[in-house]
Short mmCIF file of C-alpha atoms in Angstrom, two decimals:
data_model
loop_
_atom_site.label_atom_id
_atom_site.label_comp_id
_atom_site.label_asym_id
_atom_site.label_seq_id
_atom_site.Cartn_x
_atom_site.Cartn_y
_atom_site.Cartn_z
CA MET A 1 27.78 16.44 17.96
CA LYS A 2 30.20 14.92 15.47
CA LYS A 3 27.32 13.98 13.20
CA GLU A 4 25.82 17.43 13.60
CA LEU A 5 29.02 18.98 12.24
CA SER A 6 29.04 16.49 9.38
CA LYS A 7 25.54 17.60 8.50
CA ILE A 8 26.57 21.26 8.56
CA SER A 9 29.50 20.48 6.35
CA LYS A 10 27.21 18.62 3.91
CA ILE A 11 24.92 21.66 3.78
CA ILE A 12 27.89 23.93 3.07
CA ASP A 13 29.13 21.55 0.40
CA GLU A 14 25.77 21.48 -1.35
CA MET A 15 25.34 25.24 -1.18
CA PHE A 16 28.86 25.85 -2.39
CA SER A 17 28.37 23.64 -5.44
CA TYR A 18 25.05 25.23 -6.32
CA LEU A 19 26.35 28.77 -5.94
CA SER A 20 29.34 27.88 -8.10
CA ASP A 21 26.93 26.66 -10.74
CA LEU A 22 25.18 30.02 -10.46
CA GLY A 23 28.43 31.51 -11.68
CA ALA A 24 29.82 32.59 -8.30
CA THR A 25 33.56 33.26 -8.41
CA LYS A 26 33.89 34.67 -4.91
CA ILE A 27 31.87 33.20 -2.07
CA ASP A 28 32.00 34.56 1.48
CA LEU A 29 30.83 32.09 4.09
CA ASN A 30 30.01 33.04 7.63
CA TYR A 31 29.48 30.23 10.14
CA GLN A 32 28.06 30.78 13.61
CA ASP A 33 27.71 28.10 16.26
CA ASN A 34 25.21 29.61 18.68
CA PRO A 35 23.88 27.87 21.82
CA ASP A 36 20.54 27.09 20.18
CA CYS A 37 21.27 27.12 16.47
CA TYR A 38 23.74 27.21 13.64
CA ILE A 39 23.65 30.16 11.27
CA LEU A 40 25.23 29.97 7.84
CA THR A 41 25.47 33.01 5.59
CA PHE A 42 26.68 32.81 2.02
CA LYS A 43 27.38 35.97 0.03
CA CYS A 44 28.49 35.80 -3.58
CA ASN A 45 28.23 37.17 -7.07
CA TYR A 46 26.27 35.35 -9.78
CA ILE A 47 25.65 35.41 -13.50
CA LYS A 48 22.45 37.28 -14.25
CA GLU A 49 21.44 34.91 -17.05
CA LYS A 50 21.12 32.18 -14.43
CA ILE A 51 18.53 34.01 -12.38
CA ASP A 52 16.06 31.13 -12.88
CA MET A 53 18.35 29.03 -10.71
CA ILE A 54 17.81 31.53 -7.90
CA TYR A 55 14.04 31.15 -8.17
CA LYS A 56 14.49 27.39 -8.01
CA MET A 57 16.74 27.77 -5.00
CA VAL A 58 14.08 29.83 -3.24
CA LYS A 59 11.55 27.04 -3.90
CA TYR A 60 13.80 24.23 -2.69
CA LEU A 61 15.26 25.92 0.37
CA ASN A 62 11.84 26.94 1.59
CA MET A 63 10.90 23.32 2.31
CA GLU A 64 10.01 22.92 5.95
CA ARG A 65 12.37 21.10 8.32
CA GLN A 66 11.70 17.37 8.20
CA GLN A 67 13.74 15.39 10.67
CA GLU A 68 12.65 11.99 9.41
CA MET A 69 13.84 12.85 5.90
CA GLU A 70 17.04 14.23 7.34
CA SER A 71 17.78 11.15 9.42
CA PHE A 72 17.33 8.85 6.43
CA PHE A 73 18.78 10.91 3.57
CA TRP A 74 21.22 13.42 5.03
CA GLU A 75 24.26 11.59 3.68
CA LEU A 76 23.11 12.52 0.18
CA ALA A 77 23.53 16.25 0.77
CA GLY A 78 26.68 17.60 -0.83
CA GLU A 79 26.53 15.02 -3.60
CA TYR A 80 25.66 17.64 -6.20
CA SER A 81 28.19 17.96 -8.97
CA GLN A 82 28.45 20.97 -11.22
CA GLY A 83 26.36 20.88 -14.35
CA SER A 84 24.33 17.94 -13.14
CA LYS A 85 20.59 18.00 -13.65
CA ASP A 86 19.68 17.51 -10.06
CA HIS A 87 20.87 18.68 -6.70
CA GLU A 88 19.90 18.14 -3.11
CA LEU A 89 18.82 21.68 -2.26
CA SER A 90 15.41 20.43 -1.19
CA LEU A 91 17.23 18.22 1.31
CA VAL A 92 19.11 21.27 2.56
CA GLY A 93 15.70 22.92 2.97
CA MET A 94 14.52 19.91 4.97
CA MET A 95 17.61 20.15 7.17
CA THR A 96 17.16 23.84 8.01
CA ASP A 97 14.48 25.75 9.91
CA GLU A 98 14.68 29.16 8.37
CA VAL A 99 15.97 30.61 5.15
CA LYS A 100 16.38 34.18 3.97
CA ILE A 101 17.49 34.99 0.45
CA TYR A 102 18.31 38.48 -0.80
CA PHE A 103 19.55 39.25 -4.26
CA ASP A 104 20.02 42.16 -6.62
CA ASP A 105 21.41 42.39 -10.11
CA ASP A 106 24.74 40.77 -9.38
CA ARG A 107 24.91 39.72 -5.72
CA ILE A 108 23.09 37.13 -3.71
CA GLU A 109 22.99 36.48 0.01
CA VAL A 110 21.58 33.31 1.53
CA LEU A 111 21.07 32.90 5.25
CA LEU A 112 20.28 29.48 6.67
CA ILE A 113 19.34 28.75 10.28
CA ARG A 114 19.43 25.25 11.69
CA ILE A 115 18.05 24.88 15.20
CA LYS A 116 20.01 22.40 17.30
CA GLU A 117 18.29 19.21 18.32
CA GLU A 118 17.61 18.77 22.00
CA MET B 1 5.02 23.19 18.87
CA LYS B 2 4.26 20.87 15.97
CA ASN B 3 1.05 21.63 14.07
CA LYS B 4 -1.65 18.99 14.36
CA ILE B 5 -1.82 16.88 11.23
CA THR B 6 -5.31 16.47 9.85
CA PHE B 7 -6.68 13.57 7.87
CA ASP B 8 -6.06 15.42 4.62
CA ILE B 9 -6.57 14.54 0.98
CA LYS B 10 -3.39 12.43 0.89
CA TYR B 11 -4.58 10.35 3.84
CA TRP B 12 -7.95 9.94 2.16
CA PHE B 13 -6.23 8.91 -1.06
CA VAL B 14 -4.23 6.09 0.49
CA THR B 15 -7.15 5.04 2.70
CA ILE B 16 -9.58 4.85 -0.22
CA PHE B 17 -6.98 2.91 -2.17
CA SER B 18 -6.65 0.41 0.71
CA LEU B 19 -10.42 0.08 0.90
CA PHE B 20 -10.49 -0.58 -2.84
CA GLN B 21 -8.04 -3.44 -2.28
CA ILE B 22 -10.23 -4.89 0.46
CA ILE B 23 -13.50 -4.48 -1.44
CA PHE B 24 -11.98 -6.04 -4.55
CA GLY B 25 -10.75 -8.94 -2.42
CA LEU B 26 -14.18 -9.41 -0.90
CA THR B 27 -15.72 -9.75 -4.35
CA GLN B 28 -13.36 -12.59 -5.27
CA ASN B 29 -13.96 -15.20 -2.54
CA SER B 30 -16.31 -16.02 0.29
CA LEU B 31 -15.63 -14.60 3.75
CA GLN B 32 -14.70 -18.05 5.01
CA GLU B 33 -12.24 -18.62 2.18
CA ILE B 34 -10.72 -15.23 2.84
CA ALA B 35 -10.40 -15.87 6.58
CA THR B 36 -8.79 -19.26 5.97
CA GLY B 37 -6.55 -17.69 3.34
CA LEU B 38 -5.42 -14.93 5.70
CA TRP B 39 -4.45 -17.56 8.26
CA THR B 40 -2.52 -19.52 5.63
CA ILE B 41 -0.73 -16.33 4.57
CA ALA B 42 0.15 -15.39 8.15
CA THR B 43 1.53 -18.84 9.00
CA SER B 44 3.52 -19.53 5.85
CA PRO B 45 7.02 -18.43 4.93
CA GLY B 46 6.93 -15.40 2.70
CA ALA B 47 10.31 -15.62 1.02
CA LEU B 48 10.59 -14.86 -2.68
CA ILE B 49 8.52 -15.77 -4.61
CA SER B 50 5.34 -16.48 -2.67
CA ASP B 51 2.41 -15.20 -4.65
CA TYR B 52 -0.36 -14.99 -2.04
CA ILE B 53 -2.97 -15.46 -4.77
CA GLY B 54 -1.55 -18.95 -5.28
CA LEU B 55 -0.62 -19.61 -1.67
CA ALA B 56 -4.12 -18.72 -0.44
CA ASN B 57 -6.58 -17.12 -2.83
CA MET B 58 -7.14 -13.82 -4.60
CA GLY B 59 -9.61 -12.55 -2.03
CA ALA B 60 -7.27 -13.18 0.90
CA ALA B 61 -4.29 -11.67 -0.95
CA PHE B 62 -6.08 -8.39 -1.63
CA VAL B 63 -7.71 -8.20 1.79
CA ASN B 64 -4.27 -8.81 3.32
CA SER B 65 -2.84 -6.00 1.17
CA GLY B 66 -5.61 -3.57 2.11
CA LEU B 67 -5.53 -4.39 5.82
CA VAL B 68 -1.75 -4.20 6.19
CA THR B 69 -1.75 -0.85 4.37
CA LEU B 70 -4.61 0.48 6.48
CA LEU B 71 -2.73 -0.43 9.66
CA PHE B 72 0.35 1.45 8.47
CA ILE B 73 -1.78 4.45 7.54
CA ALA B 74 -3.19 4.34 11.08
CA LEU B 75 0.34 4.18 12.47
CA LEU B 76 1.43 7.19 10.41
CA PHE B 77 -1.62 9.19 11.43
CA TYR B 78 -1.14 8.20 15.07
CA MET B 79 2.45 9.41 14.77
CA GLN B 80 1.04 12.65 13.31
CA GLN B 81 3.18 12.26 10.22
CA LYS B 82 2.60 14.49 7.24
CA LEU B 83 2.16 12.27 4.16
CA ASN B 84 4.82 13.48 1.76
CA GLY B 85 6.02 11.63 -1.32
CA VAL B 86 8.26 9.17 0.46
CA TYR B 87 5.37 7.90 2.62
CA ILE B 88 3.08 7.54 -0.39
CA ALA B 89 5.88 5.48 -1.96
CA ALA B 90 6.28 3.43 1.21
CA LEU B 91 2.56 2.75 1.60
CA PHE B 92 2.11 1.61 -2.00
CA THR B 93 5.24 -0.51 -1.68
CA ILE B 94 3.76 -2.15 1.41
CA ALA B 95 0.41 -2.64 -0.35
CA GLY B 96 2.18 -4.26 -3.28
CA PHE B 97 4.41 -6.53 -1.23
CA ALA B 98 1.48 -7.54 0.94
CA LEU B 99 0.43 -9.50 -2.13
CA PHE B 100 3.59 -11.61 -1.93
CA GLY B 101 5.56 -11.61 1.29
CA LYS B 102 4.33 -9.12 3.86
CA ASN B 103 1.41 -10.00 6.03
CA LEU B 104 -0.53 -9.06 9.12
CA MET B 105 1.78 -11.14 11.30
CA ASN B 106 5.35 -10.69 10.05
CA VAL B 107 5.73 -6.94 9.50
CA TRP B 108 5.48 -5.78 13.11
CA PHE B 109 8.69 -7.22 14.50
CA ILE B 110 10.80 -5.09 12.16
CA ILE B 111 8.80 -2.06 13.32
CA ILE B 112 9.39 -2.99 16.97
CA GLY B 113 13.12 -3.29 16.24
CA VAL B 114 13.21 0.21 14.74
CA LYS B 115 11.22 1.53 17.70
CA LEU B 116 13.78 0.02 20.08
CA PHE B 117 16.56 1.65 18.06
CA ALA B 118 14.81 5.02 18.49
CA LEU B 119 14.51 4.41 22.24
CA TYR B 120 18.18 3.46 22.41
CA LYS B 121 19.12 6.65 20.59
CA LYS B 122 16.67 8.64 22.76
CA ASP B 123 15.10 9.98 19.56
CA PRO B 124 11.43 10.16 18.62
CA PHE B 125 10.29 7.08 16.72
CA SER B 126 8.92 9.37 13.99
CA LYS B 127 12.50 10.14 13.00
CA TYR B 128 12.97 6.58 11.79
CA LEU B 129 9.57 5.89 10.28
CA ILE B 130 10.89 5.78 6.73
CA ALA B 131 13.36 3.05 7.62
CA ALA B 132 10.66 1.24 9.58
CA LEU B 133 8.16 1.19 6.74
CA PHE B 134 10.57 0.19 3.99
CA GLY B 135 12.40 -2.11 6.40
CA THR B 136 9.47 -4.50 6.32
CA ALA B 137 11.26 -5.86 3.25
CA LEU B 138 12.91 -8.21 5.72
CA SER B 139 9.61 -9.51 7.09
CA PRO B 140 10.06 -12.93 5.49
CA VAL B 141 12.95 -13.51 7.89
CA VAL B 142 10.38 -13.60 10.69
CA SER B 143 8.16 -16.10 8.89
CA GLU B 144 11.12 -18.16 7.75
CA MET B 145 12.54 -18.48 11.26
CA MET B 146 9.14 -19.25 12.73
CA PHE B 147 7.93 -21.85 10.28
CA CYS B 148 10.84 -23.20 8.24
CA THR B 149 13.78 -24.00 10.46
CA GLY B 150 12.41 -27.37 11.56
CA ILE B 151 12.86 -26.32 15.18
CA ASN B 152 10.00 -26.82 17.65
CA HIS B 153 7.52 -23.94 17.34
CA MET B 154 7.92 -23.17 21.06
CA LEU B 155 11.44 -22.09 20.22
CA SER B 156 11.16 -21.09 16.56
CA ILE B 157 8.39 -18.54 17.09
CA PRO B 158 10.28 -16.45 19.68
CA LEU B 159 13.40 -16.89 17.54
CA GLY B 160 11.55 -15.45 14.54
CA MET B 161 10.30 -12.53 16.62
CA LEU B 162 13.79 -11.81 17.93
CA SER B 163 15.33 -12.03 14.47
CA GLY B 164 12.85 -9.47 13.13
CA ILE B 165 13.44 -7.16 16.08
CA ALA B 166 17.23 -7.45 15.77
CA LEU B 167 17.14 -6.70 12.06
CA GLY B 168 14.81 -3.75 12.61
CA PHE B 169 17.22 -2.44 15.23
CA ILE B 170 20.22 -2.30 12.91
CA LEU B 171 18.37 -1.23 9.76
CA PRO B 172 18.08 2.57 10.29
CA ILE B 173 21.76 3.15 10.86
CA LEU B 174 22.77 0.95 7.93
CA ALA B 175 20.20 2.40 5.54
CA ALA B 176 21.41 5.93 6.22
CA SER B 177 25.00 4.89 5.77
CA LEU B 178 24.73 2.63 2.70
CA ILE B 179 22.88 5.27 0.71
CA ASN B 180 26.31 6.67 -0.14
CA VAL B 181 27.18 3.56 -2.08
CA HIS B 182 24.76 4.33 -4.90
CA HIS B 183 24.59 8.13 -4.38
CA GLY B 184 20.79 8.15 -4.51
CA PHE B 185 20.61 6.60 -7.98
CA ASN B 186 18.85 3.51 -6.62
CA LEU B 187 15.40 4.51 -5.40
CA TYR B 188 15.06 1.34 -3.32
CA ASN B 189 17.76 2.19 -0.83
CA VAL B 190 16.33 -0.07 1.86
CA GLY B 191 16.24 -2.88 -0.69
CA PHE B 192 19.98 -2.49 -1.10
CA THR B 193 20.51 -2.32 2.66
CA ALA B 194 18.20 -5.26 3.31
CA GLY B 195 20.04 -7.24 0.66
CA MET B 196 23.34 -6.66 2.43
CA ILE B 197 21.87 -7.55 5.81
CA GLY B 198 20.04 -10.56 4.38
CA THR B 199 23.24 -11.82 2.77
CA ILE B 200 25.08 -11.79 6.09
CA PHE B 201 22.09 -13.22 7.97
CA VAL B 202 21.60 -16.10 5.54
CA SER B 203 25.33 -16.84 5.46
CA ILE B 204 25.27 -17.24 9.23
CA LEU B 205 22.16 -19.44 9.02
CA ARG B 206 23.78 -21.62 6.37
CA SER B 207 26.95 -21.96 8.39
CA TYR B 208 24.82 -23.55 11.14
CA GLY B 209 23.28 -25.95 8.69
CA PHE B 210 19.97 -24.18 8.18
CA ALA B 211 19.04 -24.07 4.53
CA THR B 212 16.62 -21.44 3.31
CA GLU B 213 14.08 -23.01 1.04
CA SER B 214 13.64 -21.43 -2.34
CA ARG B 215 10.02 -21.01 -3.27
CA PHE B 216 8.20 -20.38 -6.45
CA ILE B 217 4.48 -19.74 -6.23
CA TRP B 218 3.42 -17.81 -9.31
CA THR B 219 -0.15 -17.66 -10.56
CA THR B 220 -1.31 -17.19 -14.12
CA GLY B 221 -4.63 -16.84 -15.87
CA ASN B 222 -6.04 -13.92 -13.90
CA ASN B 223 -5.14 -11.13 -16.33
CA GLY B 224 -8.77 -10.44 -17.24
CA VAL B 225 -10.23 -9.57 -13.88
CA LEU B 226 -7.04 -8.01 -12.51
CA SER B 227 -6.46 -5.77 -15.52
CA ILE B 228 -10.03 -4.47 -15.31
CA TYR B 229 -9.55 -3.68 -11.62
CA LEU B 230 -6.16 -2.01 -12.11
CA TYR B 231 -7.12 -0.01 -15.20
CA LEU B 232 -10.15 1.27 -13.33
CA LEU B 233 -8.02 2.18 -10.32
CA PHE B 234 -5.37 4.03 -12.31
CA PHE B 235 -7.89 5.84 -14.52
CA LEU B 236 -9.65 7.00 -11.38
CA ILE B 237 -6.40 8.34 -9.92
CA LEU B 238 -5.50 10.00 -13.22
CA GLY B 239 -8.99 11.45 -13.52
CA PHE B 240 -8.85 12.81 -10.00
CA GLY B 241 -5.48 14.43 -10.67
CA PHE B 242 -6.76 15.88 -13.94
CA TYR B 243 -9.91 17.23 -12.28
CA THR B 244 -8.09 18.86 -9.38
CA ASN B 245 -5.48 20.31 -11.76
CA ASP B 246 -8.13 22.63 -13.25
CA LYS B 247 -9.27 19.86 -15.59
CA SER B 248 -5.97 19.94 -17.41
CA PHE B 249 -2.48 18.46 -17.64
CA LYS B 250 -1.03 21.94 -17.25
CA GLY B 251 2.37 21.87 -15.60
CA TYR B 252 2.89 18.14 -16.01
CA LYS B 253 5.99 18.78 -18.15
CA SER B 254 7.79 20.04 -15.06
CA ILE B 255 7.47 16.60 -13.44
CA LEU B 256 9.14 15.09 -16.49
CA SER B 257 12.04 17.50 -16.11
CA TYR B 258 13.26 15.89 -12.88
CA SER B 259 15.88 13.15 -12.98
CA GLY B 260 14.11 11.41 -10.11
CA ARG B 261 17.25 10.91 -8.11
CA LEU B 262 16.77 10.66 -4.36
CA ILE B 263 15.28 12.85 -3.06
CA THR B 264 12.68 14.11 -5.52
CA ASP B 265 9.41 14.53 -3.69
CA PHE B 266 6.81 15.41 -6.32
CA ILE B 267 4.13 16.01 -3.67
CA GLN B 268 6.20 18.75 -2.08
CA LEU B 269 7.78 20.07 -5.26
CA GLU B 270 4.88 20.05 -7.69
CA GLY B 271 1.77 19.55 -5.59
CA ILE B 272 -0.88 16.90 -5.25
CA PRO B 273 -2.82 17.18 -8.54
CA LEU B 274 0.27 16.78 -10.75
CA SER B 275 1.54 13.96 -8.55
CA PHE B 276 -1.78 12.14 -8.94
CA ILE B 277 -1.64 12.60 -12.70
CA ASN B 278 1.85 11.12 -12.66
CA ILE B 279 0.76 8.23 -10.45
CA GLY B 280 -2.14 7.42 -12.77
CA LEU B 281 -0.01 7.62 -15.91
CA THR B 282 2.84 5.44 -14.66
CA GLY B 283 0.31 2.93 -13.33
CA LEU B 284 -1.35 2.70 -16.74
CA PHE B 285 2.03 2.56 -18.47
CA SER B 286 3.50 -0.24 -16.37
CA LEU B 287 0.27 -2.26 -16.38
CA SER B 288 0.12 -2.00 -20.16
CA TYR B 289 3.76 -3.05 -20.41
CA ILE B 290 3.06 -6.31 -18.57
CA LEU B 291 0.03 -7.04 -20.74
CA LEU B 292 1.87 -6.16 -23.96
CA ILE B 293 4.78 -8.52 -23.29
CA GLY B 294 2.35 -11.32 -22.49
CA GLY B 295 3.18 -11.23 -18.79
CA ASP B 296 1.06 -12.37 -15.87
CA LEU B 297 -0.87 -10.19 -13.49
CA ASN B 298 -0.47 -11.74 -10.05
CA GLY B 299 0.80 -10.85 -6.57
CA PRO B 300 4.43 -10.20 -7.51
CA THR B 301 3.80 -8.26 -10.73
CA ILE B 302 1.03 -6.19 -9.18
CA GLY B 303 3.46 -5.59 -6.33
CA GLY B 304 5.92 -4.26 -8.90
CA ILE B 305 3.29 -2.06 -10.49
CA MET B 306 2.16 -0.72 -7.09
CA THR B 307 5.75 0.09 -6.21
CA ILE B 308 6.14 2.08 -9.42
CA VAL B 309 2.85 3.81 -8.67
CA GLY B 310 3.96 4.75 -5.16
CA PHE B 311 7.34 5.99 -6.29
CA SER B 312 5.60 8.16 -8.85
CA ALA B 313 5.14 10.51 -5.93
CA PHE B 314 8.86 10.24 -5.24
CA GLY B 315 10.96 10.25 -8.38
CA LYS B 316 9.52 8.05 -11.10
CA HIS B 317 7.73 9.24 -14.20
CA PRO B 318 7.14 7.77 -17.66
CA LYS B 319 10.19 9.51 -19.12
CA ASN B 320 12.66 7.92 -16.72
CA ILE B 321 11.10 4.46 -16.48
CA TRP B 322 10.65 3.61 -20.17
CA PRO B 323 14.41 3.17 -20.72
CA ILE B 324 14.42 0.59 -17.93
CA PHE B 325 11.66 -1.40 -19.59
CA ALA B 326 13.50 -1.04 -22.90
CA GLY B 327 16.81 -2.20 -21.40
CA VAL B 328 15.28 -5.33 -19.94
CA PHE B 329 13.45 -5.95 -23.21
CA LEU B 330 16.67 -5.61 -25.21
CA GLY B 331 18.35 -7.97 -22.77
CA SER B 332 15.70 -10.58 -23.41
CA LEU B 333 16.45 -10.46 -27.15
CA THR B 334 20.11 -11.34 -26.67
CA LYS B 335 20.23 -13.33 -23.45
CA ILE B 336 19.05 -16.81 -22.61
CA PHE B 337 15.79 -15.74 -20.98
CA SER B 338 12.47 -14.63 -22.39
CA ILE B 339 10.85 -11.26 -21.72
CA SER B 340 7.84 -12.98 -20.17
CA ASP B 341 9.84 -15.15 -17.75
CA PRO B 342 8.64 -14.38 -14.21
CA ALA B 343 11.99 -13.10 -12.95
CA ILE B 344 12.37 -10.88 -16.01
CA GLN B 345 8.90 -9.41 -15.64
CA LEU B 346 9.90 -8.48 -12.10
CA ALA B 347 13.31 -7.22 -13.24
CA ALA B 348 11.60 -4.73 -15.56
CA LEU B 349 9.06 -3.53 -13.01
CA PHE B 350 11.34 -3.31 -9.96
CA GLY B 351 14.34 -2.38 -12.10
CA THR B 352 12.75 1.05 -12.36
CA ALA B 353 14.59 1.67 -9.11
CA LEU B 354 17.30 2.73 -11.58
CA ALA B 355 15.07 5.35 -13.22
CA PRO B 356 17.25 8.21 -11.87
CA ILE B 357 20.15 7.01 -14.03
CA ALA B 358 18.00 7.48 -17.13
CA GLY B 359 16.74 10.80 -15.74
CA GLU B 360 20.16 12.19 -14.94
CA PHE B 361 22.42 10.77 -17.65
CA GLY B 362 19.98 10.10 -20.50
CA TRP B 363 17.85 7.25 -21.77
CA GLN B 364 20.83 5.45 -23.32
CA TRP B 365 22.38 4.96 -19.90
CA GLY B 366 19.03 3.96 -18.50
CA ILE B 367 18.83 1.21 -21.08
CA ALA B 368 22.42 0.15 -20.40
CA SER B 369 21.90 -0.05 -16.64
CA ALA B 370 18.67 -2.02 -17.04
CA PHE B 371 20.49 -4.36 -19.43
CA VAL B 372 23.07 -5.10 -16.73
CA HIS B 373 20.45 -5.23 -13.97
CA SER B 374 18.39 -7.88 -15.75
CA SER B 375 21.39 -10.23 -15.57
CA LEU B 376 22.59 -9.34 -12.10
CA VAL B 377 19.19 -9.63 -10.44
CA LEU B 378 19.02 -13.30 -11.44
CA ASN B 379 22.18 -14.00 -9.45
CA VAL B 380 21.84 -12.05 -6.21
CA GLY B 381 18.71 -13.74 -4.87
CA TYR B 382 20.75 -16.75 -3.73
CA LEU B 383 22.88 -14.54 -1.48
CA HIS B 384 19.99 -13.62 0.81
CA GLY B 385 18.01 -16.76 0.12
CA GLY B 386 14.99 -14.74 -1.00
CA LEU B 387 14.59 -13.27 2.46
CA ASN B 388 14.97 -9.72 1.20
CA LEU B 389 11.76 -8.99 -0.61
CA TYR B 390 13.36 -6.04 -2.41
CA ASN B 391 15.75 -8.27 -4.33
CA ASN B 392 15.71 -5.90 -7.29
CA GLY B 393 16.57 -3.02 -4.97
CA PHE B 394 19.64 -4.96 -3.87
CA SER B 395 20.69 -5.60 -7.45
CA ALA B 396 19.87 -2.02 -8.51
CA GLY B 397 22.08 -0.69 -5.71
CA LEU B 398 25.01 -2.75 -6.98
CA VAL B 399 24.36 -1.69 -10.58
CA ALA B 400 24.17 1.99 -9.61
CA ALA B 401 27.32 1.75 -7.50
CA ILE B 402 29.26 0.40 -10.47
CA MET B 403 27.58 2.22 -13.34
CA VAL B 404 27.35 5.77 -12.00
CA PRO B 405 31.12 6.36 -11.66
CA ILE B 406 31.65 4.83 -15.10
CA ILE B 407 28.92 6.94 -16.66
CA SER B 408 30.31 10.02 -14.93
CA LEU B 409 33.61 9.38 -16.73
CA PHE B 410 31.85 10.32 -19.95
CA GLY B 411 29.96 13.21 -18.40
CA LYS B 412 30.84 16.87 -18.17
CA ASP B 413 34.22 17.86 -16.86
CA ASP B 414 33.70 19.81 -13.64
CA SER B 415 36.98 21.60 -13.90
CA LYS B 416 36.13 23.41 -17.13
#
């Protein structure tokens, strides 16, 4: 359980850094601990010129859940620093089961679902 | 319900590669020589540097490599594991190291240890397969304990088995934890972990009066036949990638845009054809490097090349490995060693574990880190007595841990 929360916090850390790099100045985070899953929702503004980063985010977060990758690499999530070339969004994708991304001209909403392990 | 994994193109790729290794081996020696050689390999210590071509013969070394890899492919398929980039990297690493340290006998005890860890944690074994596969870096511990302690074999053989199992048991938890030390800038994370474990293990052994024997079996004079085989292999892989990528290199630039830092899975990010193109190109590049510097193609250097090839599905590409070669080369111009010294050939090949530093911070830092690595790697082998096959991964982890914070000092200021 303790490790599970560490993983959630790593996911939040990674997402927060990436969204900040997208130009977000106000990020609303909603965290739900449900009996069978965790749901994280991020809502924020972004800079339109960085829309390519959103397309990349869609690609990375849509990776399927891979528990073996998670168990070996999860500590790396949240290591992303602003302006750096790489990030660990694909790892976030591998640590989550479902992703929904909505965006318009200046707002983006990302919903991540992580099913709890039995 | 997990979807059933089929024997897809990636499985065929690694299987055909393993068969190539076996067929090549069979063309080099008689069946009897190969059988005798396999026995010699299985019953000898495999600590660094034990070139199986010299220890046994070329045929046995390549058959050993192909068979060990095939068995791991069978294990992965039995476990219904999808072959993503990290497994391609692991399988090629195993194939490479099965030319100088891993064999049909010594790899399994580490795997059993990891399996026991999974049972203890009440987790599926598949969750720890990555640690299990790369963890075979510590296989020489098994051979060393079995055949080199001077203890009666009735006792030393079970002791070797137990040592392997114990090390396999602790490896997954340590590998996941120690990855934070180098922040993913050392691609051979298990090498770093195994180096730490090996250092403690050997220190304990030494404190009881057991001395680990240093070994140096290094063959020369086989560049002709081995370069023909390897060029053929890599051109075939490149050609296959080119053909399946609409007979073009279209899109390859995007692979070069990645830093390669863990985790960069080209198979999942850019697809199979581009990954194959990358694998072929880095194979040709690293093979040519060894030939150009007047190096030797043998078990250890082919192991290094195979590891680069495997990790070309998981982070490495020509743009982030050339600075490593250049850094080691520059080091050889100013330091007391020559570029073609065995340890320095290996430092260049396996030093590409630091490729993400070049990819993330620029080629200059790649050169600088390789420059440091080529000195450090010569000094860390003693710590684990050569029992960690991924000695360069150990050194690269230390280099990354020190260099990355320093390099970051000169990087962008997050607060602005």
